[in-house]
XYZ file of C-alpha atoms in Angstrom:
414
model
C 54.652 257.565 -47.477
C 51.543 258.015 -48.926
C 51.786 257.713 -52.923
C 54.741 255.158 -53.154
C 54.043 254.558 -56.792
C 54.505 258.174 -57.668
C 58.215 258.001 -56.084
C 59.139 254.904 -58.039
C 58.235 256.357 -61.118
C 61.045 258.737 -60.454
C 63.328 256.350 -59.253
C 64.582 255.400 -63.162
C 65.467 259.219 -63.525
C 67.370 258.982 -60.281
C 69.748 256.244 -61.144
C 70.629 258.016 -64.460
C 71.642 261.429 -62.025
C 73.437 259.150 -59.973
C 76.675 259.449 -62.080
C 76.585 263.328 -62.181
C 79.932 264.971 -61.787
C 78.335 267.311 -58.908
C 79.009 264.628 -55.855
C 76.722 266.403 -53.521
C 73.568 265.550 -56.531
C 74.853 262.393 -56.742
C 74.761 261.688 -52.910
C 71.153 263.269 -52.486
C 70.234 260.742 -55.198
C 71.517 257.782 -53.518
C 70.305 258.697 -50.442
C 66.713 259.059 -52.124
C 66.996 255.925 -53.882
C 67.464 254.118 -50.754
C 64.709 255.690 -48.629
C 62.177 255.335 -51.438
C 63.333 251.835 -53.106
C 61.460 248.603 -52.000
C 62.660 245.322 -50.295
C 63.261 243.723 -54.005
C 65.494 246.185 -55.157
C 68.036 246.405 -52.031
C 70.407 244.283 -53.725
C 70.433 245.993 -57.212
C 70.730 249.243 -55.067
C 73.937 247.908 -53.145
C 75.636 246.993 -56.580
C 74.863 250.468 -57.836
C 76.361 252.087 -55.038
C 79.307 250.069 -54.420
C 81.573 252.102 -56.948
C 80.013 255.104 -56.302
C 81.223 255.520 -52.781
C 84.969 254.769 -53.859
C 84.511 258.299 -55.809
C 83.197 260.329 -52.950
C 84.771 262.372 -49.713
C 83.890 260.891 -46.326
C 81.772 263.609 -45.381
C 79.336 262.190 -48.581
C 80.032 258.669 -47.019
C 78.620 259.118 -43.876
C 75.503 260.425 -45.333
C 75.000 257.464 -47.506
C 75.785 255.270 -44.039
C 72.990 256.846 -42.406
C 70.846 256.408 -45.287
C 71.774 252.262 -45.153
C 70.895 252.028 -41.374
C 67.543 253.469 -41.985
C 67.235 250.747 -44.980
C 67.940 247.944 -42.553
C 65.613 249.208 -40.093
C 62.773 249.494 -42.795
C 63.626 245.826 -44.003
C 65.336 243.927 -41.225
C 65.042 240.656 -43.493
C 67.743 242.330 -45.518
C 70.361 242.786 -42.620
C 72.823 240.180 -43.461
C 73.403 241.597 -46.788
C 73.315 245.227 -45.459
C 75.516 244.691 -42.267
C 77.946 242.736 -44.806
C 78.113 245.712 -47.083
C 79.080 248.060 -44.452
C 81.834 245.780 -42.837
C 83.523 245.621 -46.670
C 83.886 249.232 -46.430
C 85.487 248.942 -42.977
C 88.215 247.514 -44.613
C 88.670 250.195 -47.213
C 90.307 253.290 -47.255
C 88.743 255.914 -44.915
C 89.411 258.416 -42.235
C 88.211 257.948 -38.736
C 84.827 260.093 -38.788
C 83.990 257.376 -41.746
C 84.763 254.194 -39.544
C 83.163 255.402 -36.799
C 79.964 256.081 -38.648
C 80.056 252.718 -39.970
C 80.614 251.177 -36.404
C 78.102 253.009 -34.711
C 75.440 251.801 -37.189
C 76.574 248.390 -36.835
C 76.052 249.015 -33.217
C 72.797 250.621 -33.518
C 71.533 247.777 -35.675
C 72.576 245.276 -33.346
C 70.408 246.719 -30.594
C 67.381 247.221 -33.152
C 67.790 243.836 -34.568
C 69.121 241.128 -32.331
C 69.632 238.775 -35.162
C 72.276 240.801 -36.443
C 74.591 240.335 -33.195
C 76.953 237.724 -33.899
C 77.335 238.188 -37.584
C 77.762 241.746 -36.595
C 80.386 240.940 -33.781
C 82.411 238.762 -36.228
C 82.638 241.698 -38.720
C 83.612 243.767 -36.216
C 86.526 241.501 -34.865
C 87.629 241.125 -38.360
C 87.830 244.658 -38.526
C 89.961 245.284 -35.372
C 92.494 243.047 -36.868
C 93.760 245.602 -38.830
C 92.583 248.989 -37.072
C 94.813 251.992 -36.985
C 92.181 253.848 -34.786
C 92.476 253.128 -30.908
C 89.403 254.670 -30.096
C 87.520 252.470 -32.629
C 89.412 249.282 -31.151
C 88.780 249.734 -27.616
C 85.148 250.521 -28.128
C 84.811 247.338 -30.199
C 86.486 245.318 -27.303
C 84.392 246.751 -24.627
C 81.286 246.214 -26.854
C 82.670 242.429 -27.095
C 82.921 242.026 -23.443
C 79.660 242.925 -23.193
C 77.848 240.740 -25.936
C 80.144 238.177 -26.859
C 79.880 236.037 -23.761
C 76.065 235.631 -24.504
C 76.230 234.464 -27.771
C 75.945 230.915 -28.846
C 79.779 230.315 -29.027
C 81.348 232.934 -26.973
C 85.039 230.909 -27.262
C 85.113 232.115 -31.302
C 85.947 235.562 -30.099
C 88.869 235.067 -27.488
C 91.482 234.597 -30.613
C 90.677 238.036 -31.815
C 90.781 239.378 -28.506
C 94.219 238.139 -27.253
C 95.615 239.042 -30.691
C 94.935 242.792 -29.348
C 96.958 241.979 -26.032
C 100.090 240.848 -28.052
C 99.909 242.956 -31.114
C 98.453 246.205 -29.934
C 99.813 249.161 -27.910
C 99.024 249.768 -24.136
C 95.385 251.442 -24.431
C 94.182 248.774 -26.524
C 96.076 245.783 -24.512
C 94.339 247.203 -21.470
C 90.738 246.865 -23.272
C 91.837 243.530 -24.175
C 92.354 242.257 -20.619
C 89.205 243.940 -19.665
C 87.368 242.135 -22.351
C 88.994 238.732 -21.092
C 88.181 239.078 -17.884
C 84.583 239.835 -18.635
C 84.797 236.605 -20.842
C 86.028 234.194 -17.983
C 83.581 235.969 -15.491
C 80.723 235.351 -17.690
C 81.416 231.942 -18.668
C 82.657 229.451 -16.215
C 83.789 227.120 -18.894
C 86.207 229.566 -20.367
C 87.872 230.304 -17.235
C 90.976 227.962 -17.140
C 92.034 228.739 -20.550
C 91.464 232.647 -20.449
C 93.474 232.589 -17.242
C 96.542 231.222 -18.915
C 95.915 234.131 -21.320
C 95.800 236.747 -18.797
C 98.895 235.653 -16.474
C 100.875 236.654 -19.419
C 99.860 240.021 -19.201
C 101.371 240.202 -15.319
C 104.736 240.997 -16.947
C 103.132 243.837 -19.333
C 105.443 246.774 -19.687
C 102.299 249.008 -19.319
C 101.163 249.890 -15.644
C 97.345 250.064 -16.624
C 97.416 246.482 -18.523
C 99.568 244.940 -15.235
C 97.016 246.303 -12.898
C 94.180 244.733 -14.850
C 95.634 241.821 -15.347
C 96.606 241.078 -11.848
C 93.137 242.053 -10.529
C 91.585 239.921 -13.079
C 93.559 236.927 -12.040
C 93.160 237.432 -8.428
C 89.362 237.484 -8.426
C 89.192 234.427 -11.024
C 91.342 232.501 -8.946
C 88.991 233.134 -5.698
C 85.988 232.145 -7.860
C 87.592 229.011 -9.435
C 88.624 227.827 -6.079
C 85.230 228.611 -4.409
C 82.781 227.252 -7.302
C 85.079 224.976 -9.867
C 83.637 224.475 -13.160
C 81.858 220.563 -13.380
C 81.005 220.071 -16.958
C 77.972 218.727 -17.950
C 76.880 215.102 -17.875
C 77.134 213.055 -21.040
C 74.015 211.521 -20.324
C 72.135 214.911 -19.757
C 68.894 215.895 -22.114
C 70.343 218.030 -24.916
C 67.449 220.061 -24.814
C 67.745 221.196 -21.271
C 69.473 224.481 -20.608
C 73.383 224.255 -19.835
C 73.211 225.739 -15.983
C 76.835 224.441 -15.609
C 78.335 227.006 -17.938
C 76.723 230.131 -15.879
C 78.225 231.729 -12.790
C 76.676 230.843 -9.561
C 74.557 233.386 -7.533
C 77.344 234.182 -5.244
C 80.216 233.949 -7.833
C 82.819 236.694 -6.815
C 84.164 237.034 -10.078
C 80.549 237.690 -11.659
C 79.830 240.446 -8.619
C 83.413 242.249 -9.188
C 83.809 242.068 -12.879
C 80.659 242.297 -14.420
C 78.490 244.203 -12.106
C 79.040 248.022 -12.369
C 79.215 250.461 -9.354
C 76.516 252.025 -8.134
C 78.017 255.447 -8.639
C 80.754 256.743 -11.044
C 84.130 257.002 -9.676
C 83.962 260.769 -9.771
C 81.039 260.512 -7.531
C 82.639 257.648 -5.474
C 85.590 259.965 -4.771
C 83.899 262.935 -3.745
C 81.219 260.774 -1.458
C 84.515 259.237 0.327
C 85.653 262.629 0.852
C 82.459 263.837 2.397
C 82.479 260.718 4.558
C 86.023 261.487 5.932
C 84.498 265.269 6.762
C 81.760 263.928 8.767
C 82.486 264.467 12.386
C 82.473 261.267 13.942
C 82.469 258.848 10.753
C 86.596 257.688 11.059
C 85.863 256.508 14.808
C 82.796 254.447 14.230
C 83.034 250.446 14.352
C 80.807 249.939 11.437
C 82.302 249.151 8.283
C 82.436 251.645 5.197
C 80.092 250.560 2.322
C 77.784 252.029 -0.463
C 74.885 252.228 2.304
C 76.715 254.352 4.530
C 78.585 256.787 2.232
C 76.775 260.190 2.035
C 74.939 260.624 -1.450
C 76.459 263.547 -3.628
C 74.744 265.078 -6.498
C 76.592 265.559 -9.889
C 79.021 268.117 -10.543
C 78.946 271.478 -9.074
C 81.032 273.813 -10.901
C 82.974 276.293 -8.485
C 81.145 279.765 -8.256
C 84.468 281.534 -8.866
C 84.914 280.880 -12.385
C 84.763 283.614 -14.630
C 81.386 283.902 -16.157
C 82.708 284.372 -19.579
C 85.065 281.612 -19.569
C 83.239 279.486 -22.262
C 85.191 277.222 -24.342
C 83.013 275.907 -26.880
C 83.362 276.257 -30.425
C 82.319 280.112 -31.034
C 84.740 281.240 -28.407
C 87.982 279.525 -29.544
C 90.362 282.268 -28.720
C 89.593 281.534 -24.836
C 91.444 277.946 -25.275
C 94.828 278.093 -24.154
C 97.646 277.286 -26.351
C 98.073 273.646 -25.256
C 94.737 273.055 -26.661
C 92.998 271.444 -23.798
C 90.555 273.418 -21.691
C 91.498 273.597 -17.939
C 89.098 271.631 -15.604
C 86.432 273.168 -13.626
C 86.651 272.960 -9.894
C 84.477 270.567 -8.372
C 83.096 271.221 -4.917
C 81.300 269.326 -2.307
C 78.149 271.231 -1.368
C 77.873 269.304 2.329
C 81.687 270.366 3.172
C 79.908 273.863 4.059
C 77.672 272.082 6.800
C 80.972 270.094 8.057
C 82.796 273.419 8.373
C 80.321 274.937 11.209
C 80.944 273.445 14.513
C 77.295 274.422 15.306
C 75.943 271.822 12.865
C 78.079 268.987 14.144
C 75.561 267.501 16.354
C 73.066 267.341 13.998
C 75.244 264.118 12.211
C 75.796 263.363 8.824
C 74.509 264.918 5.548
C 72.514 262.384 3.710
C 72.195 264.493 0.604
C 72.598 267.652 -0.856
C 70.818 269.212 -3.486
C 71.994 271.350 -6.503
C 71.757 275.334 -5.789
C 68.020 276.609 -6.472
C 67.484 279.728 -7.609
C 64.954 281.661 -5.679
C 65.274 285.209 -7.765
C 65.633 286.083 -11.366
C 69.138 286.471 -12.578
C 68.736 290.499 -13.485
C 67.692 291.161 -10.199
C 69.680 293.525 -7.798
C 70.796 290.689 -6.005
C 70.879 286.886 -6.525
C 69.409 284.418 -3.774
C 69.881 280.463 -4.292
C 69.519 277.666 -1.811
C 70.988 274.510 -0.981
C 69.080 271.961 1.108
C 71.392 269.681 2.819
C 69.208 266.500 4.555
C 70.191 265.214 7.731
C 68.536 262.168 9.783
C 66.562 264.461 11.685
C 66.817 267.730 10.007
C 66.784 269.955 6.957
C 69.594 272.662 6.857
C 68.994 275.342 4.186
C 71.942 277.078 3.105
C 71.031 280.599 1.295
C 73.490 282.414 -0.803
C 73.114 286.069 -1.592
C 75.087 287.553 -4.309
C 75.067 291.437 -5.148
C 74.638 292.251 -8.622
C 75.494 296.039 -8.731
C 78.710 297.427 -8.281
C 78.563 300.884 -6.844
C 76.338 299.417 -3.882
C 77.053 296.979 -0.724
C 74.667 294.699 0.908
C 74.720 294.500 4.619
C 72.898 292.688 7.420
C 71.341 290.600 5.124
C 68.481 288.049 6.898
C 66.645 285.208 5.470
C 63.227 284.523 6.906
C 61.877 280.753 6.776
C 58.164 279.933 7.389
C 57.467 276.239 8.440
C 54.200 276.005 6.581
C 51.315 273.572 7.527
C 53.336 272.700 10.887
C 55.623 270.118 9.088
C 58.633 271.919 9.580
C 59.892 274.065 12.303
C 62.754 276.383 12.375
C 65.228 275.565 14.844
C 67.705 278.290 14.684
C 69.836 280.218 12.422
C 73.559 280.829 11.777
C 75.120 283.529 9.617
């Protein structure tokens, strides 16, 4: 802002307009005041808009929440007041989108202003005590599992998390069990008490909740047996960091429950399937590990899908009556290599690229290429598609030049 004084002179006029019967104008006035007001006027502005927010729809409330987020980023010293203001409206009546906007705003402020983390987590814990939206409850629980163990007093959040285990339905209970497991893996001093809570979920009526609890109890039991927690000595220097409440370097619970997989479950499934299809791998003596699994690219949609089968908001008539679009088929590009016996001697496909177009889409024929990387070879898979209905392509060949002597074409299969 180059002339803030000129804007301030209009603020008094804006405050008189905030009571306008047209809620669109009133919302615009409020957001303008929030964006142009000074740090000293934050408290007064919040008092003025608190009554205004109760009289407008959720769509207008979301706009105001976005302005409050920018205001907090502009004046970080006011984070306690602004987050407290937002948390008050979490407990008021409102729809899912409005509550979601507040939760996302608080989470965004926690990343931008780390000083807000502990107070924000407590506000979110109080919100899930009476939250009717499953998606928000699970989102907050997973956030607690990531940030709660790193706070100054992680034990204070255990009560809020366990309340979800005994009071909520299956999806939230499963998320709460995972959060408890993360707390136990991160803070060894809490493992004994959390183990008692997790064992109660071993008889849960929901399969997912039972499975998560069983895995957590088994992993934590082995970790506690291998690395029992030793409390800090009474005569230790209070200024020294407490290393006794930190997982050991070889702690299995921290490795299994905190470290993420090097790939998504979808990629892991496709990688394992590609490994099984590789000739000779099932007879190998070496164990299967992430390093031995072939690398697969992101989802490649089956080209047999109808080109116009678009399930976007502009093509709603194509969505089936169930309201759920069918899943698109996923294919493994390396499967084409494994299906050719002549290529079996080349070894395992290390990685396959996404199809690379070699021609324009508007040409008479469309050519794409997929590169399969093997230990000592590169297999180029060309696909030629005819785009003209009254013509047929016969005896199609592709010529490949080595170039600079780095590569040499050793053979071709059509």
